[in-house]
Amino acid sequence: MTIKIYGDPGSGSLRRVTTAARLMGVGIERVNVDLFKGESHTPEFLRLNPHGLTPVMVDGDVVLYEASAINLYLAEKAGSDLPGRTPRERYEVLQWMFWSGEQWRVFSTLTFDERIVNRLLGKPEDAGVVALAARKIREAAAVLDARLADRPFIVGDRLTLADLDIAAPFSQSERTGVPFGEFPNLVAWQRRLLETVPAWADTKKEVDLRIDGVLAAAGLSS
């Protein structure tokens, strides 16, 4: 039975899953869910994820939401070492994946909601919210910049799921203006991912095409 992945191609979280699946050689069936048309809030979809968010994975009778959980599931199914090669590496990868959800991605998502989603809804951004998110992003980015000062990837000497989790906010950073550019090691790491991980570069093109198309359809510039 084919593993189905539900999501909007403009989603940085879906990007994490589709990239990981490709790297691990896991075949998936994409099911498009248009977030901008409210398709994630239909009764049918809410039975898969009551939060009305994507991505969602359906593998037989296994239903998972949250991209990090999906990637760990796919890795176990594929026997992949993307979660780490040794017990120590695996715990370190998990540490950074949890850190990313708690200290990192949430503030970039908040900025996207204020600066992109609100524009689509014809609402002004809340400057206070944007400022708070920028402060939190700078605090976390300083930790990452120090981490990446003498290493090519977040954990060990190669790509892991930690890199994909932490790289996800770069999917919208050019549109939202989050202050990643202030941290040279972080910028160099992201450039390295785009240059050395073809799947990550390909999914960036998909995200850009989708979001630029949504903005253009609404008469807005990207």
Coordinates of N, CA and C in Angstrom, one line a residue:
M1 N 0.8 -1.2 0.0 CA 0.0 0.0 0.0 C 0.9 1.3 0.0
T2 N 0.6 2.2 -0.9 CA 1.4 3.4 -1.0 C 1.2 4.3 0.2
I3 N 2.2 4.9 0.7 CA 2.2 5.9 1.7 C 1.7 7.2 1.2
K4 N 0.6 7.8 1.7 CA 0.0 9.0 1.2 C 0.5 10.2 2.1
I5 N 0.9 11.3 1.5 CA 1.3 12.5 2.2 C 0.4 13.6 1.7
Y6 N -0.3 14.1 2.7 CA -1.2 15.3 2.4 C -0.5 16.6 2.7
G7 N -0.6 17.5 1.8 CA 0.0 18.8 2.1 C -0.1 19.8 1.0
D8 N 0.2 21.0 1.3 CA 0.3 22.1 0.3 C 1.7 22.3 -0.1
P9 N 1.9 22.4 -1.5 CA 3.3 22.5 -2.0 C 4.0 23.8 -1.5
G10 N 3.3 24.7 -1.0 CA 4.0 25.9 -0.5 C 4.4 25.8 1.0
S11 N 4.2 24.6 1.6 CA 4.5 24.4 3.0 C 6.0 24.0 3.2
G12 N 6.6 24.8 4.1 CA 8.0 24.4 4.5 C 8.0 23.1 5.3
S13 N 6.9 22.8 6.0 CA 6.9 21.5 6.7 C 6.7 20.3 5.8
L14 N 5.8 20.5 4.7 CA 5.7 19.4 3.7 C 7.1 19.2 3.0
R15 N 7.8 20.3 2.8 CA 9.1 20.3 2.2 C 10.0 19.4 3.0
R16 N 10.0 19.4 4.3 CA 10.8 18.6 5.1 C 10.5 17.1 4.8
V17 N 9.3 16.8 4.7 CA 8.9 15.4 4.5 C 9.2 14.9 3.1
T18 N 8.9 15.7 2.1 CA 9.1 15.3 0.7 C 10.6 15.1 0.4
T19 N 11.4 16.1 1.0 CA 12.9 15.9 0.9 C 13.4 14.7 1.6
A20 N 13.0 14.4 2.8 CA 13.4 13.3 3.5 C 13.0 12.0 2.8
A21 N 11.8 11.9 2.3 CA 11.3 10.7 1.6 C 12.2 10.4 0.4
R22 N 12.5 11.5 -0.3 CA 13.4 11.3 -1.5 C 14.8 10.8 -1.1
L23 N 15.3 11.4 -0.1 CA 16.7 11.0 0.4 C 16.7 9.6 0.8
M24 N 15.6 9.1 1.4 CA 15.6 7.8 2.0 C 15.1 6.8 1.0
G25 N 14.7 7.2 -0.2 CA 14.2 6.3 -1.2 C 12.8 5.7 -0.9
V26 N 12.0 6.5 -0.1 CA 10.7 6.0 0.2 C 9.7 6.6 -0.8
G27 N 8.9 5.7 -1.4 CA 7.9 6.1 -2.4 C 6.7 6.6 -1.7
I28 N 6.2 7.8 -2.1 CA 5.0 8.4 -1.5 C 4.1 8.8 -2.6
E29 N 2.8 8.9 -2.2 CA 1.8 9.5 -3.1 C 1.4 10.8 -2.5
R30 N 1.6 11.9 -3.3 CA 1.2 13.2 -2.8 C -0.2 13.5 -3.0
V31 N -0.9 14.0 -2.0 CA -2.3 14.4 -2.1 C -2.3 15.9 -1.7
N32 N -2.7 16.7 -2.7 CA -2.6 18.2 -2.5 C -3.8 18.6 -1.7
V33 N -3.4 19.5 -0.7 CA -4.4 20.1 0.2 C -4.1 21.6 0.1
D34 N -5.1 22.4 -0.5 CA -4.9 23.8 -0.7 C -5.2 24.5 0.6
L35 N -4.1 24.9 1.3 CA -4.3 25.6 2.6 C -5.0 27.0 2.4
F36 N -4.8 27.6 1.3 CA -5.3 29.0 1.0 C -6.8 28.9 0.6
K37 N -7.3 27.8 0.3 CA -8.7 27.6 0.1 C -9.5 26.9 1.2
G38 N -8.8 26.7 2.3 CA -9.4 26.1 3.5 C -9.6 24.6 3.4
E39 N -8.9 24.0 2.5 CA -9.1 22.5 2.3 C -8.7 21.7 3.5
S40 N -7.9 22.3 4.4 CA -7.4 21.5 5.6 C -8.4 21.6 6.7
H41 N -9.5 22.3 6.5 CA -10.5 22.4 7.5 C -11.9 21.8 7.1
T42 N -11.8 21.0 6.1 CA -13.1 20.2 5.8 C -13.3 19.1 6.8
P43 N -14.5 18.7 7.0 CA -14.7 17.6 8.0 C -13.9 16.3 7.7
E44 N -13.7 16.0 6.4 CA -12.9 14.9 6.0 C -11.4 15.0 6.5
F45 N -10.9 16.2 6.2 CA -9.5 16.4 6.6 C -9.3 16.5 8.1
L46 N -10.2 17.1 8.8 CA -10.1 17.2 10.2 C -10.2 15.9 10.9
R47 N -10.7 14.9 10.3 CA -10.7 13.5 10.8 C -9.2 13.0 10.8
L48 N -8.4 13.5 9.9 CA -7.0 13.1 9.8 C -6.2 13.9 10.8
N49 N -6.4 15.2 10.9 CA -5.7 16.1 11.8 C -6.7 17.1 12.3
P50 N -7.1 17.0 13.6 CA -8.1 17.9 14.1 C -7.6 19.3 14.2
H51 N -6.3 19.5 14.1 CA -5.7 20.9 14.1 C -5.9 21.6 12.8
G52 N -6.2 20.8 11.7 CA -6.4 21.4 10.4 C -5.1 21.9 9.8
L53 N -4.0 21.2 10.1 CA -2.7 21.5 9.6 C -2.1 20.4 8.7
T54 N -1.2 20.7 7.9 CA -0.5 19.7 7.1 C 1.0 19.9 7.4
P55 N 1.8 18.8 7.0 CA 1.4 17.6 6.3 C 0.8 16.5 7.3
V56 N 0.2 15.6 6.6 CA -0.4 14.4 7.3 C 0.0 13.2 6.5
M57 N 0.4 12.1 7.1 CA 0.8 10.9 6.5 C -0.3 9.8 6.8
V58 N -0.6 9.1 5.8 CA -1.5 7.9 5.9 C -0.8 6.7 5.3
D59 N -0.5 5.7 6.2 CA 0.1 4.5 5.7 C -0.7 3.3 6.3
G60 N -1.7 2.9 5.4 CA -2.6 1.9 5.9 C -3.5 2.5 7.0
D61 N -3.4 1.8 8.2 CA -4.2 2.3 9.3 C -3.4 3.3 10.3
V62 N -2.2 3.6 9.8 CA -1.3 4.6 10.6 C -1.5 6.0 10.0
V63 N -2.0 6.9 10.9 CA -2.2 8.3 10.5 C -1.3 9.1 11.4
L64 N -0.4 9.9 10.8 CA 0.5 10.8 11.6 C 0.4 12.2 11.1
Y65 N 0.4 13.1 12.0 CA 0.7 14.5 11.6 C 1.9 15.0 12.4
E66 N 2.4 16.2 12.1 CA 3.7 16.7 12.6 C 4.8 16.1 11.7
A67 N 5.5 17.0 10.9 CA 6.5 16.5 10.0 C 7.6 15.8 10.6
S68 N 8.0 16.2 11.8 CA 9.2 15.5 12.5 C 8.8 14.1 12.8
A69 N 7.6 13.8 13.3 CA 7.1 12.5 13.6 C 7.0 11.6 12.3
I70 N 6.5 12.3 11.3 CA 6.4 11.6 10.0 C 7.8 11.1 9.5
N71 N 8.8 12.0 9.6 CA 10.1 11.7 9.1 C 10.7 10.6 9.9
L72 N 10.5 10.6 11.2 CA 11.1 9.5 12.0 C 10.4 8.2 11.7
Y73 N 9.1 8.2 11.4 CA 8.4 7.0 11.0 C 9.0 6.5 9.7
L74 N 9.1 7.4 8.7 CA 9.6 7.0 7.4 C 11.0 6.4 7.5
A75 N 11.9 7.0 8.3 CA 13.2 6.6 8.5 C 13.3 5.2 9.1
E76 N 12.4 4.9 10.1 CA 12.4 3.6 10.6 C 11.9 2.6 9.6
K77 N 11.0 3.0 8.8 CA 10.4 2.0 7.8 C 11.5 1.7 6.8
A78 N 12.3 2.7 6.4 CA 13.3 2.6 5.4 C 14.6 2.1 5.9
G79 N 14.8 2.0 7.2 CA 16.1 1.6 7.8 C 17.1 2.7 7.5
S80 N 16.7 3.9 7.5 CA 17.6 5.0 7.1 C 18.4 5.5 8.4
D81 N 19.6 6.0 8.1 CA 20.4 6.6 9.2 C 20.3 8.1 9.3
L82 N 19.3 8.7 8.6 CA 19.1 10.1 8.7 C 18.8 10.6 10.2
P83 N 18.2 9.7 11.0 CA 18.0 10.1 12.4 C 19.3 10.0 13.2
G84 N 20.4 9.5 12.6 CA 21.7 9.3 13.3 C 22.2 7.9 13.2
R85 N 23.5 7.8 13.2 CA 24.1 6.5 13.0 C 24.4 5.7 14.3
T86 N 24.6 6.4 15.3 CA 24.9 5.8 16.6 C 23.8 6.3 17.7
P87 N 23.7 5.6 18.8 CA 22.8 6.1 19.8 C 23.0 7.5 20.2
R88 N 24.3 7.9 20.4 CA 24.6 9.3 20.8 C 24.1 10.2 19.7
E89 N 24.4 9.9 18.4 CA 24.0 10.8 17.3 C 22.4 10.9 17.3
R90 N 21.8 9.8 17.5 CA 20.3 9.8 17.5 C 19.7 10.7 18.5
Y91 N 20.3 10.6 19.7 CA 19.8 11.5 20.8 C 20.1 13.0 20.5
E92 N 21.2 13.2 19.9 CA 21.6 14.6 19.5 C 20.7 15.1 18.4
V93 N 20.4 14.3 17.4 CA 19.5 14.7 16.4 C 18.1 15.0 17.0
L94 N 17.6 14.1 17.8 CA 16.3 14.4 18.5 C 16.3 15.7 19.3
Q95 N 17.4 15.9 20.0 CA 17.5 17.1 20.7 C 17.3 18.4 19.9
W96 N 18.0 18.4 18.7 CA 17.9 19.5 17.8 C 16.5 19.6 17.1
M97 N 15.9 18.4 16.8 CA 14.6 18.4 16.3 C 13.6 19.0 17.3
F98 N 13.7 18.6 18.5 CA 12.8 19.2 19.5 C 13.1 20.7 19.7
W99 N 14.4 21.0 19.7 CA 14.8 22.4 19.9 C 14.2 23.3 18.7
S100 N 14.2 22.7 17.6 CA 13.7 23.5 16.4 C 12.2 23.8 16.6
G101 N 11.4 22.8 17.1 CA 10.0 23.1 17.3 C 9.7 24.1 18.4
E102 N 10.5 24.0 19.4 CA 10.3 24.9 20.6 C 10.9 26.3 20.4
Q103 N 12.1 26.4 19.9 CA 12.8 27.6 19.9 C 13.0 28.3 18.6
W104 N 12.6 27.7 17.5 CA 13.0 28.2 16.2 C 11.9 28.4 15.2
R105 N 11.3 27.2 14.7 CA 10.4 27.3 13.6 C 9.1 28.1 13.9
V106 N 8.7 28.0 15.1 CA 7.4 28.7 15.5 C 7.5 30.2 15.2
F107 N 8.6 30.8 15.4 CA 8.7 32.3 15.3 C 8.8 32.7 13.8
S108 N 9.4 31.8 13.0 CA 9.3 32.1 11.5 C 7.9 31.9 11.0
T109 N 7.2 30.9 11.5 CA 5.8 30.7 11.1 C 5.0 31.9 11.5
L110 N 5.2 32.4 12.7 CA 4.4 33.5 13.2 C 4.7 34.7 12.2
T111 N 5.9 34.9 11.8 CA 6.2 36.0 10.9 C 5.6 35.8 9.6
F112 N 5.6 34.6 9.1 CA 4.9 34.3 7.8 C 3.4 34.7 7.9
D113 N 2.8 34.3 9.0 CA 1.4 34.6 9.2 C 1.1 36.1 9.2
E114 N 2.0 36.8 9.9 CA 1.8 38.3 9.9 C 2.0 39.0 8.6
R115 N 3.1 38.6 7.9 CA 3.6 39.3 6.8 C 3.1 38.8 5.4
I116 N 2.7 37.6 5.4 CA 2.2 37.0 4.1 C 0.7 36.7 4.2
V117 N 0.3 35.9 5.2 CA -1.1 35.5 5.3 C -2.0 36.7 5.5
N118 N -1.6 37.6 6.4 CA -2.4 38.8 6.7 C -2.5 39.7 5.4
R119 N -1.5 39.7 4.6 CA -1.6 40.5 3.3 C -2.7 39.8 2.4
L120 N -2.7 38.5 2.4 CA -3.7 37.8 1.6 C -5.1 38.1 2.1
L121 N -5.2 38.3 3.4 CA -6.5 38.5 4.0 C -6.9 40.0 4.0
G122 N -5.9 40.9 3.5 CA -6.2 42.3 3.5 C -6.1 42.9 4.9
K123 N -5.3 42.3 5.8 CA -5.1 42.8 7.1 C -3.7 43.3 7.3
P124 N -3.5 44.3 8.1 CA -2.1 44.8 8.4 C -1.4 43.8 9.3
E125 N -0.1 43.8 9.2 CA 0.7 43.0 10.1 C 0.7 43.7 11.5
D126 N 0.9 42.9 12.5 CA 1.0 43.4 13.9 C 2.5 43.6 14.2
A127 N 2.9 44.9 14.2 CA 4.3 45.2 14.3 C 4.9 44.6 15.6
G128 N 4.1 44.6 16.7 CA 4.6 44.1 17.9 C 4.9 42.6 17.9
V129 N 4.0 41.9 17.2 CA 4.2 40.4 17.0 C 5.5 40.2 16.2
V130 N 5.6 40.9 15.1 CA 6.8 40.8 14.2 C 8.1 41.1 15.0
A131 N 8.1 42.1 15.8 CA 9.2 42.4 16.6 C 9.6 41.4 17.6
L132 N 8.6 40.8 18.2 CA 8.8 39.8 19.2 C 9.4 38.5 18.5
A133 N 8.8 38.2 17.4 CA 9.3 37.0 16.6 C 10.8 37.2 16.2
A134 N 11.1 38.4 15.7 CA 12.4 38.7 15.3 C 13.4 38.6 16.4
R135 N 13.0 39.1 17.6 CA 13.9 39.0 18.8 C 14.2 37.5 19.1
K136 N 13.1 36.7 19.1 CA 13.3 35.3 19.4 C 14.1 34.6 18.4
I137 N 13.9 35.0 17.1 CA 14.7 34.4 16.0 C 16.2 34.7 16.2
R138 N 16.5 36.0 16.5 CA 17.9 36.4 16.7 C 18.5 35.6 17.8
E139 N 17.8 35.4 18.9 CA 18.3 34.7 20.1 C 18.7 33.2 19.7
A140 N 17.8 32.6 18.9 CA 18.0 31.2 18.5 C 19.1 31.1 17.4
A141 N 19.0 32.1 16.5 CA 20.0 32.1 15.4 C 21.4 32.2 15.9
A142 N 21.6 33.0 17.0 CA 22.9 33.1 17.6 C 23.5 31.8 18.1
V143 N 22.6 31.0 18.7 CA 23.0 29.6 19.1 C 23.4 28.8 17.9
L144 N 22.6 28.8 16.8 CA 22.9 28.1 15.6 C 24.2 28.5 15.0
D145 N 24.4 29.8 14.9 CA 25.6 30.4 14.3 C 26.8 29.9 15.0
A146 N 26.8 29.9 16.3 CA 27.9 29.4 17.1 C 28.1 27.9 16.8
R147 N 27.0 27.2 16.8 CA 27.0 25.7 16.5 C 27.7 25.4 15.2
L148 N 27.4 26.2 14.2 CA 27.9 26.0 12.8 C 29.2 26.6 12.5
A149 N 29.8 27.2 13.5 CA 31.1 27.9 13.3 C 32.2 26.9 12.8
D150 N 32.2 25.7 13.3 CA 33.3 24.8 13.0 C 32.8 23.4 12.6
R151 N 31.6 23.4 12.0 CA 31.0 22.1 11.5 C 30.1 22.4 10.3
P152 N 30.1 21.4 9.4 CA 29.3 21.6 8.1 C 27.8 21.4 8.3
F153 N 27.4 20.5 9.3 CA 26.0 20.2 9.5 C 25.7 20.3 11.0
I154 N 24.4 20.2 11.4 CA 24.0 20.4 12.8 C 24.6 19.3 13.7
V155 N 24.5 18.0 13.2 CA 25.0 16.9 14.0 C 26.0 16.1 13.1
G156 N 27.2 15.8 13.6 CA 28.1 15.0 12.9 C 28.6 15.7 11.6
D157 N 29.1 14.9 10.6 CA 29.7 15.4 9.4 C 28.9 15.2 8.2
R158 N 27.6 15.0 8.4 CA 26.7 14.8 7.2 C 25.3 15.3 7.6
L159 N 24.4 15.3 6.5 CA 23.0 15.7 6.7 C 22.3 14.7 7.6
T160 N 21.4 15.3 8.5 CA 20.5 14.4 9.3 C 19.2 15.1 9.3
L161 N 18.2 14.5 9.9 CA 16.9 15.1 10.1 C 16.9 16.4 10.8
A162 N 17.9 16.6 11.7 CA 18.0 17.8 12.4 C 18.2 19.0 11.4
D163 N 19.0 18.8 10.4 CA 19.3 19.8 9.4 C 18.0 20.2 8.7
L164 N 17.2 19.2 8.3 CA 15.9 19.5 7.6 C 15.0 20.2 8.5
D165 N 14.9 19.9 9.8 CA 13.9 20.6 10.7 C 14.3 22.0 10.8
I166 N 15.6 22.3 11.0 CA 16.1 23.6 11.3 C 16.1 24.5 10.0
A167 N 16.3 23.8 8.8 CA 16.4 24.6 7.6 C 15.0 25.0 7.1
A168 N 14.0 24.4 7.6 CA 12.6 24.7 7.0 C 12.2 26.1 7.0
P169 N 12.5 27.0 8.0 CA 12.2 28.4 7.9 C 12.8 29.2 6.8
F170 N 13.9 28.6 6.2 CA 14.5 29.3 5.1 C 13.6 29.2 3.9
S171 N 12.6 28.4 3.9 CA 11.6 28.3 2.8 C 10.9 29.6 2.5
Q172 N 10.7 30.4 3.5 CA 9.9 31.6 3.3 C 10.7 32.9 3.7
S173 N 12.0 32.7 4.1 CA 12.7 33.8 4.7 C 12.9 35.0 3.7
E174 N 13.0 34.8 2.4 CA 13.2 35.9 1.5 C 11.9 36.7 1.4
R175 N 10.7 36.1 1.7 CA 9.5 36.8 1.6 C 9.2 37.5 2.9
T176 N 9.5 36.9 4.0 CA 9.2 37.5 5.3 C 10.2 38.4 5.9
G177 N 11.4 38.4 5.4 CA 12.4 39.3 5.9 C 12.9 39.0 7.3
V178 N 12.8 37.7 7.7 CA 13.4 37.3 9.0 C 14.9 37.5 9.0
P179 N 15.5 37.9 10.1 CA 16.9 38.3 10.1 C 18.0 37.3 10.1
F180 N 17.8 36.3 9.2 CA 18.8 35.2 9.1 C 20.1 35.7 8.5
G181 N 20.0 36.8 7.7 CA 21.2 37.3 7.0 C 22.2 37.9 7.9
E182 N 21.9 38.1 9.2 CA 22.8 38.7 10.2 C 23.8 37.6 10.7
F183 N 23.6 36.4 10.3 CA 24.3 35.3 10.9 C 25.1 34.5 9.8
P184 N 26.3 34.8 9.6 CA 27.0 34.3 8.4 C 27.2 32.8 8.4
N185 N 27.4 32.1 9.5 CA 27.5 30.7 9.5 C 26.2 30.0 9.2
L186 N 25.1 30.6 9.6 CA 23.8 30.0 9.3 C 23.5 30.2 7.8
V187 N 23.8 31.3 7.2 CA 23.6 31.5 5.8 C 24.5 30.6 5.0
A188 N 25.8 30.4 5.4 CA 26.7 29.5 4.7 C 26.2 28.1 4.7
W189 N 25.6 27.7 5.9 CA 25.1 26.3 6.0 C 23.9 26.1 5.1
Q190 N 23.0 27.1 5.0 CA 21.8 26.9 4.2 C 22.3 26.9 2.7
R191 N 23.3 27.7 2.3 CA 23.8 27.6 1.0 C 24.4 26.3 0.7
R192 N 25.1 25.7 1.7 CA 25.7 24.4 1.5 C 24.6 23.3 1.3
L193 N 23.5 23.4 2.0 CA 22.4 22.4 1.8 C 21.9 22.5 0.4
L194 N 21.7 23.7 -0.1 CA 21.1 23.9 -1.5 C 22.1 23.4 -2.5
E195 N 23.4 23.5 -2.3 CA 24.4 23.1 -3.3 C 24.7 21.6 -3.2
T196 N 24.5 21.0 -2.1 CA 25.0 19.6 -1.9 C 23.8 18.6 -1.8
V197 N 22.6 19.1 -1.6 CA 21.5 18.2 -1.4 C 20.4 18.6 -2.5
P198 N 20.5 17.9 -3.6 CA 19.6 18.3 -4.7 C 18.1 18.2 -4.4
A199 N 17.7 17.3 -3.5 CA 16.3 17.3 -3.1 C 15.9 18.5 -2.4
W200 N 16.8 19.1 -1.6 CA 16.5 20.3 -0.9 C 16.3 21.5 -1.9
A201 N 17.2 21.5 -2.8 CA 17.1 22.6 -3.9 C 15.8 22.4 -4.7
D202 N 15.5 21.2 -5.0 CA 14.3 21.0 -5.9 C 13.0 21.4 -5.1
T203 N 13.0 21.1 -3.8 CA 11.7 21.4 -3.1 C 11.6 22.9 -2.8
K204 N 12.8 23.6 -2.8 CA 12.7 25.1 -2.7 C 12.0 25.7 -4.0
K205 N 12.3 25.1 -5.1 CA 11.7 25.6 -6.4 C 10.2 25.3 -6.3
E206 N 9.8 24.2 -5.7 CA 8.3 23.9 -5.6 C 7.7 24.9 -4.7
V207 N 8.3 25.2 -3.5 CA 7.7 26.2 -2.6 C 7.6 27.6 -3.2
D208 N 8.7 28.0 -3.9 CA 8.7 29.3 -4.5 C 7.6 29.4 -5.6
L209 N 7.5 28.4 -6.4 CA 6.5 28.5 -7.5 C 5.1 28.6 -6.9
R210 N 4.8 27.8 -5.8 CA 3.5 27.8 -5.2 C 3.2 29.2 -4.5
I211 N 4.1 29.6 -3.7 CA 3.8 30.9 -2.9 C 3.8 32.1 -3.9
D212 N 4.7 32.2 -4.8 CA 4.7 33.3 -5.7 C 3.4 33.3 -6.6
G213 N 2.9 32.1 -6.9 CA 1.7 32.0 -7.6 C 0.5 32.5 -6.8
V214 N 0.4 32.1 -5.6 CA -0.7 32.5 -4.7 C -0.6 34.1 -4.5
L215 N 0.5 34.6 -4.3 CA 0.6 36.1 -4.2 C 0.3 36.8 -5.5
A216 N 0.7 36.3 -6.6 CA 0.4 36.9 -7.9 C -1.1 36.8 -8.2
A217 N -1.8 35.7 -7.8 CA -3.2 35.6 -8.0 C -4.0 36.6 -7.2
A218 N -3.4 37.0 -6.1 CA -4.0 38.0 -5.2 C -3.6 39.4 -5.6
G219 N -2.8 39.5 -6.6 CA -2.4 40.9 -7.0 C -1.3 41.5 -6.1
L220 N -0.5 40.6 -5.5 CA 0.5 41.0 -4.5 C 1.9 40.6 -5.1
S221 N 2.9 41.4 -4.7 CA 4.2 41.0 -5.1 C 4.8 40.1 -4.1
S222 N 5.8 39.3 -4.5 CA 6.4 38.4 -3.6 C 7.7 39.1 -3.0

